[in-house]
Amino acid sequence: MKSLIIAIDGPSGAGKGTIAKAVASRLGYRHVDTGAMYRAIAWRALQMGLSFEDEASVVALARKAVLKTEAVIEIDGYDVTEAIRTSEIDTASAAVARIPAIREILVSHQRAIGSRGGVVMEGRDIGSIVFPDADVKIYLDASPEERARRRGLDRIHKGEVDCDEEGVATALAKRDRLDRDRTVSPLRVPSGAVVIDTTAVSVEAVVMRVMSYILDDTNRAEVGEPRDSSSC
Protein backbone atom coordinates (compact mmCIF):
# COMPACT_ATOMS: atom_id res chain seq x y z
CA MET A 1 0.00 0.00 0.00
CA LYS A 2 1.30 3.45 -0.88
CA SER A 3 2.12 5.94 1.86
CA LEU A 4 -1.16 7.69 2.51
CA ILE A 5 -2.17 11.08 3.81
CA ILE A 6 -4.86 10.48 6.41
CA ALA A 7 -6.81 13.50 7.65
CA ILE A 8 -8.75 13.31 10.91
CA ASP A 9 -10.88 16.32 11.79
CA GLY A 10 -13.49 17.18 14.39
CA PRO A 11 -14.32 19.39 17.35
CA SER A 12 -12.68 19.33 20.78
CA GLY A 13 -13.42 16.21 22.79
CA ALA A 14 -14.44 14.07 19.81
CA GLY A 15 -11.42 11.79 20.24
CA LYS A 16 -9.17 13.03 17.43
CA GLY A 17 -5.91 12.75 19.36
CA THR A 18 -6.54 9.31 20.80
CA ILE A 19 -7.73 7.84 17.51
CA ALA A 20 -5.08 9.53 15.36
CA LYS A 21 -2.27 8.28 17.60
CA ALA A 22 -3.63 4.74 17.61
CA VAL A 23 -4.09 4.65 13.83
CA ALA A 24 -0.63 6.10 13.21
CA SER A 25 0.89 3.50 15.53
CA ARG A 26 -0.81 0.61 13.75
CA LEU A 27 0.27 1.85 10.33
CA GLY A 28 3.77 2.88 11.38
CA TYR A 29 2.95 6.42 10.23
CA ARG A 30 3.86 9.78 11.71
CA HIS A 31 1.22 11.41 13.88
CA VAL A 32 0.89 15.19 13.60
CA ASP A 33 -1.33 17.19 15.95
CA THR A 34 -1.85 20.48 14.13
CA GLY A 35 -3.82 21.95 17.01
CA ALA A 36 -0.66 21.71 19.09
CA MET A 37 1.00 24.15 16.69
CA TYR A 38 -1.60 26.84 17.41
CA ARG A 39 -1.37 26.06 21.11
CA ALA A 40 2.42 26.39 21.02
CA ILE A 41 2.21 29.78 19.32
CA ALA A 42 -0.35 30.88 21.92
CA TRP A 43 1.89 29.67 24.77
CA ARG A 44 4.93 31.50 23.37
CA ALA A 45 2.93 34.69 22.87
CA LEU A 46 1.74 34.61 26.47
CA GLN A 47 5.27 33.87 27.68
CA MET A 48 6.54 36.90 25.76
CA GLY A 49 3.76 39.11 27.12
CA LEU A 50 2.19 39.74 23.72
CA SER A 51 -1.42 40.80 23.33
CA PHE A 52 -3.52 38.79 20.88
CA GLU A 53 -5.02 42.08 19.75
CA ASP A 54 -1.55 42.99 18.49
CA GLU A 55 -1.83 40.65 15.54
CA ALA A 56 1.30 41.94 13.82
CA SER A 57 3.49 40.94 16.78
CA VAL A 58 1.89 37.51 17.10
CA VAL A 59 2.27 36.91 13.35
CA ALA A 60 5.93 37.95 13.53
CA LEU A 61 6.40 35.43 16.33
CA ALA A 62 4.78 32.68 14.25
CA ARG A 63 6.98 33.46 11.24
CA LYS A 64 10.17 33.08 13.28
CA ALA A 65 9.07 30.21 15.51
CA VAL A 66 10.89 26.89 15.31
CA LEU A 67 8.29 24.19 15.87
CA LYS A 68 8.71 20.50 16.56
CA THR A 69 5.56 18.40 16.65
CA GLU A 70 6.60 14.75 16.74
CA ALA A 71 7.11 12.79 19.98
CA VAL A 72 7.20 16.06 21.96
CA ILE A 73 5.88 19.53 21.20
CA GLU A 74 8.59 22.18 21.14
CA ILE A 75 8.70 25.84 20.20
CA ASP A 76 11.96 27.74 20.01
CA GLY A 77 13.63 25.03 22.07
CA TYR A 78 11.00 24.95 24.85
CA ASP A 79 9.30 21.62 25.52
CA VAL A 80 5.65 22.62 25.89
CA THR A 81 4.07 19.18 25.55
CA GLU A 82 2.29 19.48 28.89
CA ALA A 83 2.19 23.27 29.23
CA ILE A 84 -0.12 23.74 26.23
CA ARG A 85 -2.84 21.43 27.61
CA THR A 86 -4.58 23.88 29.94
CA SER A 87 -7.84 25.82 29.87
CA GLU A 88 -5.87 29.07 29.52
CA ILE A 89 -4.21 27.80 26.36
CA ASP A 90 -7.56 26.48 25.09
CA THR A 91 -8.82 30.07 25.03
CA ALA A 92 -5.57 31.59 23.79
CA SER A 93 -5.17 29.11 20.93
CA ALA A 94 -8.68 29.89 19.70
CA ALA A 95 -7.65 33.56 19.46
CA VAL A 96 -4.48 32.61 17.57
CA ALA A 97 -6.37 30.33 15.18
CA ARG A 98 -8.61 33.20 14.08
CA ILE A 99 -5.68 35.22 12.70
CA PRO A 100 -5.54 34.57 8.91
CA ALA A 101 -1.79 35.17 8.53
CA ILE A 102 -0.98 32.63 11.26
CA ARG A 103 -3.22 30.04 9.65
CA GLU A 104 -1.42 30.66 6.35
CA ILE A 105 1.98 30.17 8.02
CA LEU A 106 1.00 26.99 9.86
CA VAL A 107 -0.93 25.46 6.95
CA SER A 108 2.19 25.84 4.80
CA HIS A 109 4.21 24.14 7.55
CA GLN A 110 1.66 21.32 7.82
CA ARG A 111 1.66 20.71 4.07
CA ALA A 112 5.44 20.49 4.06
CA ILE A 113 5.36 17.92 6.86
CA GLY A 114 2.69 15.73 5.26
CA SER A 115 3.47 16.09 1.56
CA ARG A 116 5.40 12.80 1.34
CA GLY A 117 2.54 10.82 2.86
CA GLY A 118 2.86 8.25 5.60
CA VAL A 119 1.12 10.61 7.99
CA VAL A 120 -2.00 10.76 10.15
CA MET A 121 -2.72 14.45 10.61
CA GLU A 122 -5.40 15.69 13.00
CA GLY A 123 -7.01 19.08 13.35
CA ARG A 124 -10.05 21.11 12.40
CA ASP A 125 -9.30 21.90 8.75
CA ILE A 126 -7.03 19.09 7.52
CA GLY A 127 -9.45 17.47 5.08
CA SER A 128 -11.03 20.76 4.02
CA ILE A 129 -8.05 23.13 3.70
CA VAL A 130 -4.63 21.59 4.45
CA PHE A 131 -5.05 18.41 2.39
CA PRO A 132 -8.39 18.56 0.54
CA ASP A 133 -7.15 15.69 -1.66
CA ALA A 134 -6.08 13.50 1.28
CA ASP A 135 -6.29 9.78 0.56
CA VAL A 136 -8.52 9.25 3.58
CA LYS A 137 -10.69 11.84 5.33
CA ILE A 138 -12.34 11.09 8.66
CA TYR A 139 -14.53 13.44 10.69
CA LEU A 140 -15.03 12.46 14.31
CA ASP A 141 -17.86 13.87 16.41
CA ALA A 142 -19.65 13.14 19.66
CA SER A 143 -22.55 14.56 21.62
CA PRO A 144 -21.87 17.82 23.50
CA GLU A 145 -22.44 16.00 26.80
CA GLU A 146 -19.92 13.26 25.97
CA ARG A 147 -17.31 15.72 24.77
CA ALA A 148 -17.72 17.76 27.97
CA ARG A 149 -17.40 14.60 30.08
CA ARG A 150 -14.16 13.62 28.35
CA ARG A 151 -12.63 17.07 28.66
CA GLY A 152 -13.68 17.21 32.30
CA LEU A 153 -11.86 13.95 32.96
CA ASP A 154 -8.76 15.35 31.25
CA ARG A 155 -8.88 18.39 33.51
CA ILE A 156 -9.19 16.21 36.61
CA HIS A 157 -6.19 14.16 35.54
CA LYS A 158 -4.19 17.34 35.09
CA GLY A 159 -5.20 18.66 38.49
CA GLU A 160 -7.06 21.71 37.20
CA VAL A 161 -9.60 23.30 39.50
CA ASP A 162 -12.16 24.28 36.86
CA CYS A 163 -13.11 20.72 35.96
CA ASP A 164 -16.87 20.80 36.68
CA GLU A 165 -18.81 19.39 33.73
CA GLU A 166 -21.10 22.42 33.35
CA GLY A 167 -18.14 24.80 33.11
CA VAL A 168 -16.36 22.57 30.65
CA ALA A 169 -19.51 22.27 28.53
CA THR A 170 -19.84 26.06 28.41
CA ALA A 171 -16.20 26.43 27.37
CA LEU A 172 -16.59 23.78 24.66
CA ALA A 173 -19.72 25.45 23.29
CA LYS A 174 -17.85 28.75 23.07
CA ARG A 175 -14.91 27.08 21.30
CA ASP A 176 -17.30 25.38 18.88
CA ARG A 177 -18.83 28.74 17.97
CA LEU A 178 -15.42 30.31 17.45
CA ASP A 179 -14.24 27.42 15.30
CA ARG A 180 -17.36 27.26 13.15
CA ASP A 181 -17.88 31.02 12.75
CA ARG A 182 -14.34 32.14 11.99
CA THR A 183 -13.81 33.63 8.54
CA VAL A 184 -10.73 31.57 7.67
CA SER A 185 -10.84 27.75 7.67
CA PRO A 186 -14.00 27.27 9.73
CA LEU A 187 -14.64 23.86 11.27
CA ARG A 188 -16.84 21.81 8.94
CA VAL A 189 -17.21 18.27 7.63
CA PRO A 190 -14.82 18.01 4.65
CA SER A 191 -16.24 16.94 1.32
CA GLY A 192 -15.84 13.19 0.94
CA ALA A 193 -15.19 12.55 4.64
CA VAL A 194 -16.52 9.57 6.54
CA VAL A 195 -18.36 10.83 9.63
CA ILE A 196 -18.04 8.74 12.79
CA ASP A 197 -19.97 9.51 15.96
CA THR A 198 -17.77 8.34 18.84
CA THR A 199 -20.41 8.83 21.55
CA ALA A 200 -20.65 5.69 23.71
CA VAL A 201 -18.31 3.83 21.34
CA SER A 202 -15.05 2.33 22.61
CA VAL A 203 -11.72 3.62 21.35
CA GLU A 204 -10.91 0.20 19.93
CA ALA A 205 -14.18 0.08 17.99
CA VAL A 206 -13.54 3.50 16.47
CA VAL A 207 -9.96 2.58 15.59
CA MET A 208 -11.13 -0.63 13.92
CA ARG A 209 -13.73 1.32 11.91
CA VAL A 210 -11.13 3.81 10.73
CA MET A 211 -8.62 1.06 9.92
CA SER A 212 -11.18 -0.92 7.94
CA TYR A 213 -11.93 2.16 5.89
CA ILE A 214 -8.25 2.92 5.29
CA LEU A 215 -7.60 -0.63 4.08
CA ASP A 216 -10.70 -0.79 1.88
CA ASP A 217 -9.41 0.57 -1.43
CA THR A 218 -12.70 0.11 -3.26
CA ASN A 219 -14.72 1.92 -0.62
CA ARG A 220 -12.22 4.79 -0.55
CA ALA A 221 -12.30 5.21 -4.32
CA GLU A 222 -16.08 5.44 -4.34
CA VAL A 223 -16.52 7.93 -1.50
CA GLY A 224 -18.51 11.01 -2.41
CA GLU A 225 -20.49 13.29 -0.13
CA PRO A 226 -20.02 13.01 3.65
CA ARG A 227 -21.86 10.01 5.03
CA ASP A 228 -22.71 8.91 8.53
CA SER A 229 -20.72 5.89 9.70
CA SER A 230 -21.75 6.13 13.32
CA SER A 231 -22.54 2.44 13.64
CA CYS A 232 -19.06 1.14 14.39
GROMACS .gro file of C-alpha atoms in nm:
model
  232
    1MET     CA    1   0.000   0.000   0.000
    2LYS     CA    2   0.130   0.345  -0.088
    3SER     CA    3   0.212   0.594   0.186
    4LEU     CA    4  -0.116   0.769   0.251
    5ILE     CA    5  -0.217   1.108   0.381
    6ILE     CA    6  -0.486   1.048   0.641
    7ALA     CA    7  -0.681   1.350   0.765
    8ILE     CA    8  -0.875   1.331   1.091
    9ASP     CA    9  -1.088   1.632   1.179
   10GLY     CA   10  -1.349   1.718   1.439
   11PRO     CA   11  -1.432   1.939   1.735
   12SER     CA   12  -1.268   1.933   2.078
   13GLY     CA   13  -1.342   1.621   2.279
   14ALA     CA   14  -1.444   1.407   1.981
   15GLY     CA   15  -1.142   1.179   2.024
   16LYS     CA   16  -0.917   1.303   1.743
   17GLY     CA   17  -0.591   1.275   1.936
   18THR     CA   18  -0.654   0.931   2.080
   19ILE     CA   19  -0.773   0.784   1.751
   20ALA     CA   20  -0.508   0.953   1.536
   21LYS     CA   21  -0.227   0.828   1.760
   22ALA     CA   22  -0.363   0.474   1.761
   23VAL     CA   23  -0.409   0.465   1.383
   24ALA     CA   24  -0.063   0.610   1.321
   25SER     CA   25   0.089   0.350   1.553
   26ARG     CA   26  -0.081   0.061   1.375
   27LEU     CA   27   0.027   0.185   1.033
   28GLY     CA   28   0.377   0.288   1.138
   29TYR     CA   29   0.295   0.642   1.023
   30ARG     CA   30   0.386   0.978   1.171
   31HIS     CA   31   0.122   1.141   1.388
   32VAL     CA   32   0.089   1.519   1.360
   33ASP     CA   33  -0.133   1.719   1.595
   34THR     CA   34  -0.185   2.048   1.413
   35GLY     CA   35  -0.382   2.195   1.701
   36ALA     CA   36  -0.066   2.171   1.909
   37MET     CA   37   0.100   2.415   1.669
   38TYR     CA   38  -0.160   2.684   1.741
   39ARG     CA   39  -0.137   2.606   2.111
   40ALA     CA   40   0.242   2.639   2.102
   41ILE     CA   41   0.221   2.978   1.932
   42ALA     CA   42  -0.035   3.088   2.192
   43TRP     CA   43   0.189   2.967   2.477
   44ARG     CA   44   0.493   3.150   2.337
   45ALA     CA   45   0.293   3.469   2.287
   46LEU     CA   46   0.174   3.461   2.647
   47GLN     CA   47   0.527   3.387   2.768
   48MET     CA   48   0.654   3.690   2.576
   49GLY     CA   49   0.376   3.911   2.712
   50LEU     CA   50   0.219   3.974   2.372
   51SER     CA   51  -0.142   4.080   2.333
   52PHE     CA   52  -0.352   3.879   2.088
   53GLU     CA   53  -0.502   4.208   1.975
   54ASP     CA   54  -0.155   4.299   1.849
   55GLU     CA   55  -0.183   4.065   1.554
   56ALA     CA   56   0.130   4.194   1.382
   57SER     CA   57   0.349   4.094   1.678
   58VAL     CA   58   0.189   3.751   1.710
   59VAL     CA   59   0.227   3.691   1.335
   60ALA     CA   60   0.593   3.795   1.353
   61LEU     CA   61   0.640   3.543   1.633
   62ALA     CA   62   0.478   3.268   1.425
   63ARG     CA   63   0.698   3.346   1.124
   64LYS     CA   64   1.017   3.308   1.328
   65ALA     CA   65   0.907   3.021   1.551
   66VAL     CA   66   1.089   2.689   1.531
   67LEU     CA   67   0.829   2.419   1.587
   68LYS     CA   68   0.871   2.050   1.656
   69THR     CA   69   0.556   1.840   1.665
   70GLU     CA   70   0.660   1.475   1.674
   71ALA     CA   71   0.711   1.279   1.998
   72VAL     CA   72   0.720   1.606   2.196
   73ILE     CA   73   0.588   1.953   2.120
   74GLU     CA   74   0.859   2.218   2.114
   75ILE     CA   75   0.870   2.584   2.020
   76ASP     CA   76   1.196   2.774   2.001
   77GLY     CA   77   1.363   2.503   2.207
   78TYR     CA   78   1.100   2.495   2.485
   79ASP     CA   79   0.930   2.162   2.552
   80VAL     CA   80   0.565   2.262   2.589
   81THR     CA   81   0.407   1.918   2.555
   82GLU     CA   82   0.229   1.948   2.889
   83ALA     CA   83   0.219   2.327   2.923
   84ILE     CA   84  -0.012   2.374   2.623
   85ARG     CA   85  -0.284   2.143   2.761
   86THR     CA   86  -0.458   2.388   2.994
   87SER     CA   87  -0.784   2.582   2.987
   88GLU     CA   88  -0.587   2.907   2.952
   89ILE     CA   89  -0.421   2.780   2.636
   90ASP     CA   90  -0.756   2.648   2.509
   91THR     CA   91  -0.882   3.007   2.503
   92ALA     CA   92  -0.557   3.159   2.379
   93SER     CA   93  -0.517   2.911   2.093
   94ALA     CA   94  -0.868   2.989   1.970
   95ALA     CA   95  -0.765   3.356   1.946
   96VAL     CA   96  -0.448   3.261   1.757
   97ALA     CA   97  -0.637   3.033   1.518
   98ARG     CA   98  -0.861   3.320   1.408
   99ILE     CA   99  -0.568   3.522   1.270
  100PRO     CA  100  -0.554   3.457   0.891
  101ALA     CA  101  -0.179   3.517   0.853
  102ILE     CA  102  -0.098   3.263   1.126
  103ARG     CA  103  -0.322   3.004   0.965
  104GLU     CA  104  -0.142   3.066   0.635
  105ILE     CA  105   0.198   3.017   0.802
  106LEU     CA  106   0.100   2.699   0.986
  107VAL     CA  107  -0.093   2.546   0.695
  108SER     CA  108   0.219   2.584   0.480
  109HIS     CA  109   0.421   2.414   0.755
  110GLN     CA  110   0.166   2.132   0.782
  111ARG     CA  111   0.166   2.071   0.407
  112ALA     CA  112   0.544   2.049   0.406
  113ILE     CA  113   0.536   1.792   0.686
  114GLY     CA  114   0.269   1.573   0.526
  115SER     CA  115   0.347   1.609   0.156
  116ARG     CA  116   0.540   1.280   0.134
  117GLY     CA  117   0.254   1.082   0.286
  118GLY     CA  118   0.286   0.825   0.560
  119VAL     CA  119   0.112   1.061   0.799
  120VAL     CA  120  -0.200   1.076   1.015
  121MET     CA  121  -0.272   1.445   1.061
  122GLU     CA  122  -0.540   1.569   1.300
  123GLY     CA  123  -0.701   1.908   1.335
  124ARG     CA  124  -1.005   2.111   1.240
  125ASP     CA  125  -0.930   2.190   0.875
  126ILE     CA  126  -0.703   1.909   0.752
  127GLY     CA  127  -0.945   1.747   0.508
  128SER     CA  128  -1.103   2.076   0.402
  129ILE     CA  129  -0.805   2.313   0.370
  130VAL     CA  130  -0.463   2.159   0.445
  131PHE     CA  131  -0.505   1.841   0.239
  132PRO     CA  132  -0.839   1.856   0.054
  133ASP     CA  133  -0.715   1.569  -0.166
  134ALA     CA  134  -0.608   1.350   0.128
  135ASP     CA  135  -0.629   0.978   0.056
  136VAL     CA  136  -0.852   0.925   0.358
  137LYS     CA  137  -1.069   1.184   0.533
  138ILE     CA  138  -1.234   1.109   0.866
  139TYR     CA  139  -1.453   1.344   1.069
  140LEU     CA  140  -1.503   1.246   1.431
  141ASP     CA  141  -1.786   1.387   1.641
  142ALA     CA  142  -1.965   1.314   1.966
  143SER     CA  143  -2.255   1.456   2.162
  144PRO     CA  144  -2.187   1.782   2.350
  145GLU     CA  145  -2.244   1.600   2.680
  146GLU     CA  146  -1.992   1.326   2.597
  147ARG     CA  147  -1.731   1.572   2.477
  148ALA     CA  148  -1.772   1.776   2.797
  149ARG     CA  149  -1.740   1.460   3.008
  150ARG     CA  150  -1.416   1.362   2.835
  151ARG     CA  151  -1.263   1.707   2.866
  152GLY     CA  152  -1.368   1.721   3.230
  153LEU     CA  153  -1.186   1.395   3.296
  154ASP     CA  154  -0.876   1.535   3.125
  155ARG     CA  155  -0.888   1.839   3.351
  156ILE     CA  156  -0.919   1.621   3.661
  157HIS     CA  157  -0.619   1.416   3.554
  158LYS     CA  158  -0.419   1.734   3.509
  159GLY     CA  159  -0.520   1.866   3.849
  160GLU     CA  160  -0.706   2.171   3.720
  161VAL     CA  161  -0.960   2.330   3.950
  162ASP     CA  162  -1.216   2.428   3.686
  163CYS     CA  163  -1.311   2.072   3.596
  164ASP     CA  164  -1.687   2.080   3.668
  165GLU     CA  165  -1.881   1.939   3.373
  166GLU     CA  166  -2.110   2.242   3.335
  167GLY     CA  167  -1.814   2.480   3.311
  168VAL     CA  168  -1.636   2.257   3.065
  169ALA     CA  169  -1.951   2.227   2.853
  170THR     CA  170  -1.984   2.606   2.841
  171ALA     CA  171  -1.620   2.643   2.737
  172LEU     CA  172  -1.659   2.378   2.466
  173ALA     CA  173  -1.972   2.545   2.329
  174LYS     CA  174  -1.785   2.875   2.307
  175ARG     CA  175  -1.491   2.708   2.130
  176ASP     CA  176  -1.730   2.538   1.888
  177ARG     CA  177  -1.883   2.874   1.797
  178LEU     CA  178  -1.542   3.031   1.745
  179ASP     CA  179  -1.424   2.742   1.530
  180ARG     CA  180  -1.736   2.726   1.315
  181ASP     CA  181  -1.788   3.102   1.275
  182ARG     CA  182  -1.434   3.214   1.199
  183THR     CA  183  -1.381   3.363   0.854
  184VAL     CA  184  -1.073   3.157   0.767
  185SER     CA  185  -1.084   2.775   0.767
  186PRO     CA  186  -1.400   2.727   0.973
  187LEU     CA  187  -1.464   2.386   1.127
  188ARG     CA  188  -1.684   2.181   0.894
  189VAL     CA  189  -1.721   1.827   0.763
  190PRO     CA  190  -1.482   1.801   0.465
  191SER     CA  191  -1.624   1.694   0.132
  192GLY     CA  192  -1.584   1.319   0.094
  193ALA     CA  193  -1.519   1.255   0.464
  194VAL     CA  194  -1.652   0.957   0.654
  195VAL     CA  195  -1.836   1.083   0.963
  196ILE     CA  196  -1.804   0.874   1.279
  197ASP     CA  197  -1.997   0.951   1.596
  198THR     CA  198  -1.777   0.834   1.884
  199THR     CA  199  -2.041   0.883   2.155
  200ALA     CA  200  -2.065   0.569   2.371
  201VAL     CA  201  -1.831   0.383   2.134
  202SER     CA  202  -1.505   0.233   2.261
  203VAL     CA  203  -1.172   0.362   2.135
  204GLU     CA  204  -1.091   0.020   1.993
  205ALA     CA  205  -1.418   0.008   1.799
  206VAL     CA  206  -1.354   0.350   1.647
  207VAL     CA  207  -0.996   0.258   1.559
  208MET     CA  208  -1.113  -0.063   1.392
  209ARG     CA  209  -1.373   0.132   1.191
  210VAL     CA  210  -1.113   0.381   1.073
  211MET     CA  211  -0.862   0.106   0.992
  212SER     CA  212  -1.118  -0.092   0.794
  213TYR     CA  213  -1.193   0.216   0.589
  214ILE     CA  214  -0.825   0.292   0.529
  215LEU     CA  215  -0.760  -0.063   0.408
  216ASP     CA  216  -1.070  -0.079   0.188
  217ASP     CA  217  -0.941   0.057  -0.143
  218THR     CA  218  -1.270   0.011  -0.326
  219ASN     CA  219  -1.472   0.192  -0.062
  220ARG     CA  220  -1.222   0.479  -0.055
  221ALA     CA  221  -1.230   0.521  -0.432
  222GLU     CA  222  -1.608   0.544  -0.434
  223VAL     CA  223  -1.652   0.793  -0.150
  224GLY     CA  224  -1.851   1.101  -0.241
  225GLU     CA  225  -2.049   1.329  -0.013
  226PRO     CA  226  -2.002   1.301   0.365
  227ARG     CA  227  -2.186   1.001   0.503
  228ASP     CA  228  -2.271   0.891   0.853
  229SER     CA  229  -2.072   0.589   0.970
  230SER     CA  230  -2.175   0.613   1.332
  231SER     CA  231  -2.254   0.244   1.364
  232CYS     CA  232  -1.906   0.114   1.439
   0.00000   0.00000   0.00000
